[in-house]
Coordinates of C-alpha atoms and ligand atoms in Angstrom, one line a residue:
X1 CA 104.0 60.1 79.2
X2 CA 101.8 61.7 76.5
X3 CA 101.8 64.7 78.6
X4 CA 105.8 65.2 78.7
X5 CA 106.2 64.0 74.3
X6 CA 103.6 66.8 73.9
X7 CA 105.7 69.2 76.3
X8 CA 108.6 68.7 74.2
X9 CA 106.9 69.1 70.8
X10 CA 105.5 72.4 71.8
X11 CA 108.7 73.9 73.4
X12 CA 110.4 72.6 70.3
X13 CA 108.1 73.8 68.1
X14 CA 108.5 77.0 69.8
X15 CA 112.0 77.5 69.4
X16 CA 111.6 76.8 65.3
X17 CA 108.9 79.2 64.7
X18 CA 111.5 81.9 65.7
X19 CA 113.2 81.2 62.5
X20 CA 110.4 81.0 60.3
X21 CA 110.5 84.9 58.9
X22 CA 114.5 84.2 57.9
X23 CA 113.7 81.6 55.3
X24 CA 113.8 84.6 52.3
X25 CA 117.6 84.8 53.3
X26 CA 120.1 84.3 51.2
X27 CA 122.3 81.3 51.9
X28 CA 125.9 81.7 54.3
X29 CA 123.6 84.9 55.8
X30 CA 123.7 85.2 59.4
X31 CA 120.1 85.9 60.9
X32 CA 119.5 87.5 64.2
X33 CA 117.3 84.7 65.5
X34 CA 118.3 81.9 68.0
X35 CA 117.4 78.5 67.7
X36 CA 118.1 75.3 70.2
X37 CA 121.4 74.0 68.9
X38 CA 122.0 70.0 68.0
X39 CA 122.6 69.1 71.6
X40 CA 118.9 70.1 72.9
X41 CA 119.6 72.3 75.6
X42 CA 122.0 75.6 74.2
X43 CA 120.6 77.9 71.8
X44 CA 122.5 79.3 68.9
X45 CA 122.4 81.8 65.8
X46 CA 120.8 80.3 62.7
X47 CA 122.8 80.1 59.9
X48 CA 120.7 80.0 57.2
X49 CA 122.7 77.7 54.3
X50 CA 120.2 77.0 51.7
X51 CA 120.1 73.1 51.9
X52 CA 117.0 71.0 52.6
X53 CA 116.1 71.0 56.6
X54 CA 117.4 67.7 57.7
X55 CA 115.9 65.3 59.0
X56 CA 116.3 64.4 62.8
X57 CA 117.6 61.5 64.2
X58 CA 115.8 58.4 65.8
X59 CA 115.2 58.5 69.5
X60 CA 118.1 57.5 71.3
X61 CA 116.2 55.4 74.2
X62 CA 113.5 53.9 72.1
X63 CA 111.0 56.5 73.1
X64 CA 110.5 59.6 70.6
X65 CA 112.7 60.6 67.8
X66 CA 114.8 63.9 68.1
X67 CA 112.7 66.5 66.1
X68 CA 115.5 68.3 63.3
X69 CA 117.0 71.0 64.8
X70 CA 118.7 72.8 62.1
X71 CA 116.6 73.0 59.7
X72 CA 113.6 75.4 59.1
X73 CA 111.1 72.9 58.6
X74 CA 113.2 70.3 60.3
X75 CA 110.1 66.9 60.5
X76 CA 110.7 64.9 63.8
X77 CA 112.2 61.5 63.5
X78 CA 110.7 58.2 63.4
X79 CA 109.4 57.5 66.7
X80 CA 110.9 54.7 68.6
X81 CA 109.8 51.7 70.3
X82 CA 107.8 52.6 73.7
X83 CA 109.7 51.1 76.4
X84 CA 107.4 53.2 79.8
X85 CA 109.9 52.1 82.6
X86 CA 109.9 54.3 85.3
X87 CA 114.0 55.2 84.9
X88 CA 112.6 56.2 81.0
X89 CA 110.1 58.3 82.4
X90 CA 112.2 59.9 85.1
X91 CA 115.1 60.3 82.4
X92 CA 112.3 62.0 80.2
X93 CA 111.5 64.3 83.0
X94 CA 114.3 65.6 83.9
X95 CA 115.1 66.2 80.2
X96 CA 112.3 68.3 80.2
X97 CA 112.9 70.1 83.3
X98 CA 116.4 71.2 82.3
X99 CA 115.0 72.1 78.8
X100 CA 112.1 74.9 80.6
X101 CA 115.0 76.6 82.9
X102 CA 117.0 76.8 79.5
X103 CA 114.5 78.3 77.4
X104 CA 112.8 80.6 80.0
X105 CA 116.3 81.9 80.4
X106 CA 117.0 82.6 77.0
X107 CA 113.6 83.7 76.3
X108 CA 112.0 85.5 78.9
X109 CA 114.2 86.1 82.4
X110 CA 112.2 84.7 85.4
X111 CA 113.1 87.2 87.0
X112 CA 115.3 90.3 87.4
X113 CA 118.1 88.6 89.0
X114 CA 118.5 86.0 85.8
X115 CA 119.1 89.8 83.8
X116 CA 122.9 90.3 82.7
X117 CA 122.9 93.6 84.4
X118 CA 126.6 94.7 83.2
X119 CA 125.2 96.0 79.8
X120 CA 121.4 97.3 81.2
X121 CA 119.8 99.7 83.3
X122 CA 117.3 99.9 86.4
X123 CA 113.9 100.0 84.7
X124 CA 110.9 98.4 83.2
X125 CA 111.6 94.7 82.2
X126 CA 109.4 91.7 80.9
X127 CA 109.7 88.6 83.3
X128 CA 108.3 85.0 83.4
X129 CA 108.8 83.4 86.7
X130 CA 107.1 80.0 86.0
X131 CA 107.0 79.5 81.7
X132 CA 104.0 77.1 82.1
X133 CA 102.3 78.1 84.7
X134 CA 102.0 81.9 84.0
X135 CA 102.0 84.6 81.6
X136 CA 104.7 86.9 81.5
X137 CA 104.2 90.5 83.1
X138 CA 106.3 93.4 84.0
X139 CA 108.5 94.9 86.6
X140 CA 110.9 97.0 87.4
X141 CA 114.2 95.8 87.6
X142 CA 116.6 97.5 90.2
X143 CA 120.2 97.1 89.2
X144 CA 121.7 99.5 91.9
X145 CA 123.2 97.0 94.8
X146 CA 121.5 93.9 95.1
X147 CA 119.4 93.3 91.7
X148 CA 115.9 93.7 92.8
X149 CA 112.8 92.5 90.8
X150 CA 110.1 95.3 91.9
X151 CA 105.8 94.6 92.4
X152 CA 104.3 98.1 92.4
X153 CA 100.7 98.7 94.2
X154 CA 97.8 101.0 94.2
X155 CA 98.7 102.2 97.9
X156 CA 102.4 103.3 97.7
X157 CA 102.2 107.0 99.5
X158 CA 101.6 107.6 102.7
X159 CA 97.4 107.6 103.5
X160 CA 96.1 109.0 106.6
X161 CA 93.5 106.6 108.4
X162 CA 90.0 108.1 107.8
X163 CA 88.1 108.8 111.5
X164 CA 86.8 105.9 112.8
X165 CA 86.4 103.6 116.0
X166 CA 86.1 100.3 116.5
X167 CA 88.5 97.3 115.9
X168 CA 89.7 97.5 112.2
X169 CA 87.0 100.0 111.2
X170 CA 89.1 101.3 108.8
X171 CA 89.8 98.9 105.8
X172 CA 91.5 99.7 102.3
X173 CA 92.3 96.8 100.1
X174 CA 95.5 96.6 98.1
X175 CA 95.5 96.3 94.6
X176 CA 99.0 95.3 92.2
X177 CA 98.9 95.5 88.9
X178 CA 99.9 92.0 88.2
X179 CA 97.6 88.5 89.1
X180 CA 98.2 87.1 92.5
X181 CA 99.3 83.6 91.0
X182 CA 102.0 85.9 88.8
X183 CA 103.4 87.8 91.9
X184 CA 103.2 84.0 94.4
X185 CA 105.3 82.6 91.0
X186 CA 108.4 85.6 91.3
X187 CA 107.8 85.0 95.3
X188 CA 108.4 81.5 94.5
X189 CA 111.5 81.8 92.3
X190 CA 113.2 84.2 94.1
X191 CA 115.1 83.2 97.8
X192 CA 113.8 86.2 99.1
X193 CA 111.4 88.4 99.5
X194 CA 110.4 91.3 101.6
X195 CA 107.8 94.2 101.9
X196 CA 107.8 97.3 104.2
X197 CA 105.2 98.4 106.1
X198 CA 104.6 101.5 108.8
X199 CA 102.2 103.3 110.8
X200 CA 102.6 106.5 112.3
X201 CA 100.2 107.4 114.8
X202 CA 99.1 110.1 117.3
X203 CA 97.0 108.8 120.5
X204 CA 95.8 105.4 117.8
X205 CA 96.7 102.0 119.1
X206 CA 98.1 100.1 116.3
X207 CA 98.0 96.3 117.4
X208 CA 97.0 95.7 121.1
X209 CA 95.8 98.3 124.0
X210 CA 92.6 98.0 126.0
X211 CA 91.4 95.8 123.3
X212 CA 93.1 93.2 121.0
X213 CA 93.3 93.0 117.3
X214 CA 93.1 96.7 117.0
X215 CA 94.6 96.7 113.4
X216 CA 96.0 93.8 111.1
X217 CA 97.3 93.6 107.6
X218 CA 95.6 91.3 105.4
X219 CA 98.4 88.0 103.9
X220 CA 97.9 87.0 100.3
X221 CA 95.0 84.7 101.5
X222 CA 93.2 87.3 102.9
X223 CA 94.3 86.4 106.9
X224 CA 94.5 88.9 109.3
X225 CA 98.2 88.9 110.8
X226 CA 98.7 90.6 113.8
X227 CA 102.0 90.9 114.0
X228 CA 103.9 94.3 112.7
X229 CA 107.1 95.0 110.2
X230 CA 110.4 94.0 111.6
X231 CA 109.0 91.5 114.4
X232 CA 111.5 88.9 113.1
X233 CA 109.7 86.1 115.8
X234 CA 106.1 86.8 113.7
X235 CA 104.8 86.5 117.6
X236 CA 101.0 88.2 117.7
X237 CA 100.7 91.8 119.4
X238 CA 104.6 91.9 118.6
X239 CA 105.8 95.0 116.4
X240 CA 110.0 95.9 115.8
X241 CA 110.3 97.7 119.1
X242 CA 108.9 94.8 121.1
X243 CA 111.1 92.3 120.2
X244 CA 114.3 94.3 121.0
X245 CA 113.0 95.9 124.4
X246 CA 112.8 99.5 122.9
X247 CA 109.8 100.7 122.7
X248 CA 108.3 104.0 123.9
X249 CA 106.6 102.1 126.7
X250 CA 108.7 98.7 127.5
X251 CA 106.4 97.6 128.9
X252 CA 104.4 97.0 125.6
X253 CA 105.2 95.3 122.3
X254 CA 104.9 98.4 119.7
X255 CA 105.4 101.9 120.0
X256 CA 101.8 103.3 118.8
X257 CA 100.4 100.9 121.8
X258 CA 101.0 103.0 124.3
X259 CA 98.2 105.6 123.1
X260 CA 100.2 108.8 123.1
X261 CA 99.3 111.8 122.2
X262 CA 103.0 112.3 121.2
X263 CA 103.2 111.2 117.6
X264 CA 105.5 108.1 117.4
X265 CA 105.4 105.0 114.7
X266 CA 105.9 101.6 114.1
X267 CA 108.1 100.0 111.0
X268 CA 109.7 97.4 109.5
X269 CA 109.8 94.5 106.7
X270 CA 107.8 92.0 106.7
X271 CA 109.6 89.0 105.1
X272 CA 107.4 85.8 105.5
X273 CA 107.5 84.2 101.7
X274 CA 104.6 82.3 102.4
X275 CA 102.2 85.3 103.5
X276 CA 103.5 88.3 101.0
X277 CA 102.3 90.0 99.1
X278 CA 100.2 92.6 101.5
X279 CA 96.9 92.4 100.2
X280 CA 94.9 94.7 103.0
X281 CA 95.0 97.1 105.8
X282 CA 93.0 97.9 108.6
X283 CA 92.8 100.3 111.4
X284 CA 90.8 101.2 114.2
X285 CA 91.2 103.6 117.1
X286 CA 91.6 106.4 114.8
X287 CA 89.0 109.0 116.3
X288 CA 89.6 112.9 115.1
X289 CA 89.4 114.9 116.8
X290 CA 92.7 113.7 118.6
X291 CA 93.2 110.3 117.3
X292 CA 95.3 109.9 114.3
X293 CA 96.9 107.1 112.0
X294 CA 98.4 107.1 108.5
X295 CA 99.8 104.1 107.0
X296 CA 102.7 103.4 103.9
X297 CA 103.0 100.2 102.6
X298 CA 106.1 100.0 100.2
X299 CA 106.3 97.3 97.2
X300 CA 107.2 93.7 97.0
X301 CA 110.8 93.6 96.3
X302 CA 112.2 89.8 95.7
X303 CA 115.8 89.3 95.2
X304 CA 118.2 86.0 94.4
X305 CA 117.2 82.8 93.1
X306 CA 115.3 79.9 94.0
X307 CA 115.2 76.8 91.5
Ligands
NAG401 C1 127.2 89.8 80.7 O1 127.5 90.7 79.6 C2 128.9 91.1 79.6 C3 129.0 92.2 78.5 O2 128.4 91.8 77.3 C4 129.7 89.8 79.3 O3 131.1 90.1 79.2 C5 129.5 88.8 80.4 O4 130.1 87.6 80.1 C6 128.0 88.5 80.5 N1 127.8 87.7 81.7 C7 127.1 86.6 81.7 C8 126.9 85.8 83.0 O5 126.5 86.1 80.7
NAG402 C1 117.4 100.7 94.0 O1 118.3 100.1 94.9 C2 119.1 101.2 95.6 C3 120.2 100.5 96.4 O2 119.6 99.5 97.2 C4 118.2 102.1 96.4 O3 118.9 103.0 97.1 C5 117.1 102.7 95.5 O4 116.2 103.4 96.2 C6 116.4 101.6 94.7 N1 115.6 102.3 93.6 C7 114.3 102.0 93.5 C8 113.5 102.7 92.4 O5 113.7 101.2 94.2

């Protein structure tokens, strides 16, 4: 109970120290700043009239007084009498809840879907999927087609395997520029999410030929998944090709498994919400003279909305 008053104070508090720079104004002046209006929820222009901040109002349901929302230096109310039933505290909760989607919309977007696009262009935006959780980061926001909110990496070009042997020999780790827990909050926000990933190959098994677990790509965990872009079924040993019957050889599940020394490649999305964001890569069969792999990895792009 504590826990949600104090959640209250703080988002309310919040919202009035965005008005705190205006009080030089004169009075009837319209300031640029937005404050939560007298219902709670909406925010509006401040207004700035001159008059004492007023005083807010007793809570309603016996349980904490309405802090003054007009007013610049608006004190909270009295504090009512504690009544802790559950229906209060559920009430209370859900207050609460609507207030955080409220505010995080009108003060940072979650993400770049919750972004009016009809006045803005595609580029570089400031999001905050999760208000409490995590601090705010940026993106880029695609507005062509489907808005897309955009997680660069350290690994977005095309990289050629480096020679090398054995099961997943070769190894290169995948580094964003934003915190794990920030890029799981966007995955979490948005209703989709999807990643692409591809390796082209000459005479390099990618997934399964003499020997299993040839390569992988590493989840957000750090699990190897040994499945490939586009297998929609997520079925080990299974790339694209495999699941539709049309790879090189049909008898096998992805095109680079049939060890050719005809260069050929293996693609797809991966789209698995609960694994993404690719956080690894590895490689083996990958010999030179001969034997040859290069791997692209393209960003995490998240799109629509998921409350
Ligand atoms: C987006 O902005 C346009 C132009 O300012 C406005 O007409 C429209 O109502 C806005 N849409 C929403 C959903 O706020
Ligand atoms: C933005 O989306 C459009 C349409 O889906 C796509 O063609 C374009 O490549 C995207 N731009 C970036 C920078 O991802």
């Amino acid at each position: 109970m504590i826990r949600f008053i104090s959640v209250v104070l703080i988002i309310f508090a919040y919202g009035r120290s965005q008005v705190t720079e205006n009080e030089e104004n004169c009075p009837g002046s319209t300031v640029n700043n937005y404050i939560l209006g007298p219902d709670g929820y909406t925010m509006q222009p401040t207004v700035y009239t001159g008059e004492s901040p007023k005083q807010g109002k007793p809570g309603k349901r016996g349980t904490q007084g309405e802090p003054g929302l007009k007013g610049n230096k608006g004190t909270r109310g009295e504090p009512g009498q504690a009544d802790n039933t559950a229906e209060e505290l559920q009430m209370l909760k859900d207050e609460v809840a609507e207030m955080k989607t409220k505010l995080e919309f009108y003060l940072t977007p979650p993400s770049c879907d919750y972004i009016n696009r009809t006045e803005k262009t595609s580029g570089t935006y400031v999001i905050s999927p999760d208000l409490w959780t995590v601090q705010p980061f940026s993106v880029y926001c695609n507005f062509t087609g489907e808005t897309e909110t955009i997680i660069e990496h350290d690994s977005m070009n095309e990289i050629q395997v480096t020679s090398c042997e054995p099961n997943k020999c070769y190894k290169r780790q995948i580094r964003y520029n934003v915190a794990m827990e920030q890029i799981v909050a966007l995955i979490q926000r948005s209703s989709e999410c999807r990643q692409f990933i591809k390796y082209r190959c000459i005479d390099s098994v990618l997934l399964y030929g003499s020997q299993s677990d040839r390569g992988a790509w590493l989840s957000r965990d750090g699990t190897h998944m040994k499945y490939w872009g586009g297998a929609t079924s997520q079925r080990n040993d299974y790339c694209a090709c495999g699941e539709t019957g049309t790879c090189v050889n049909s008898n096998l599940k992805c095109n680079c498994d049939a060890n050719s020394q005809t260069e050929t490649a293996d693609e797809g999305f991966l789209t698995d919400k609960d694994t993404l964001p690719v956080t690894g890569l590895q490689f083996g069969d990958a010999t030179a003279p001969g034997e040859y792999g290069w791997h692209t990895l393209g960003p995490l792009i998240c799109t629509g909305r998921s409350e």
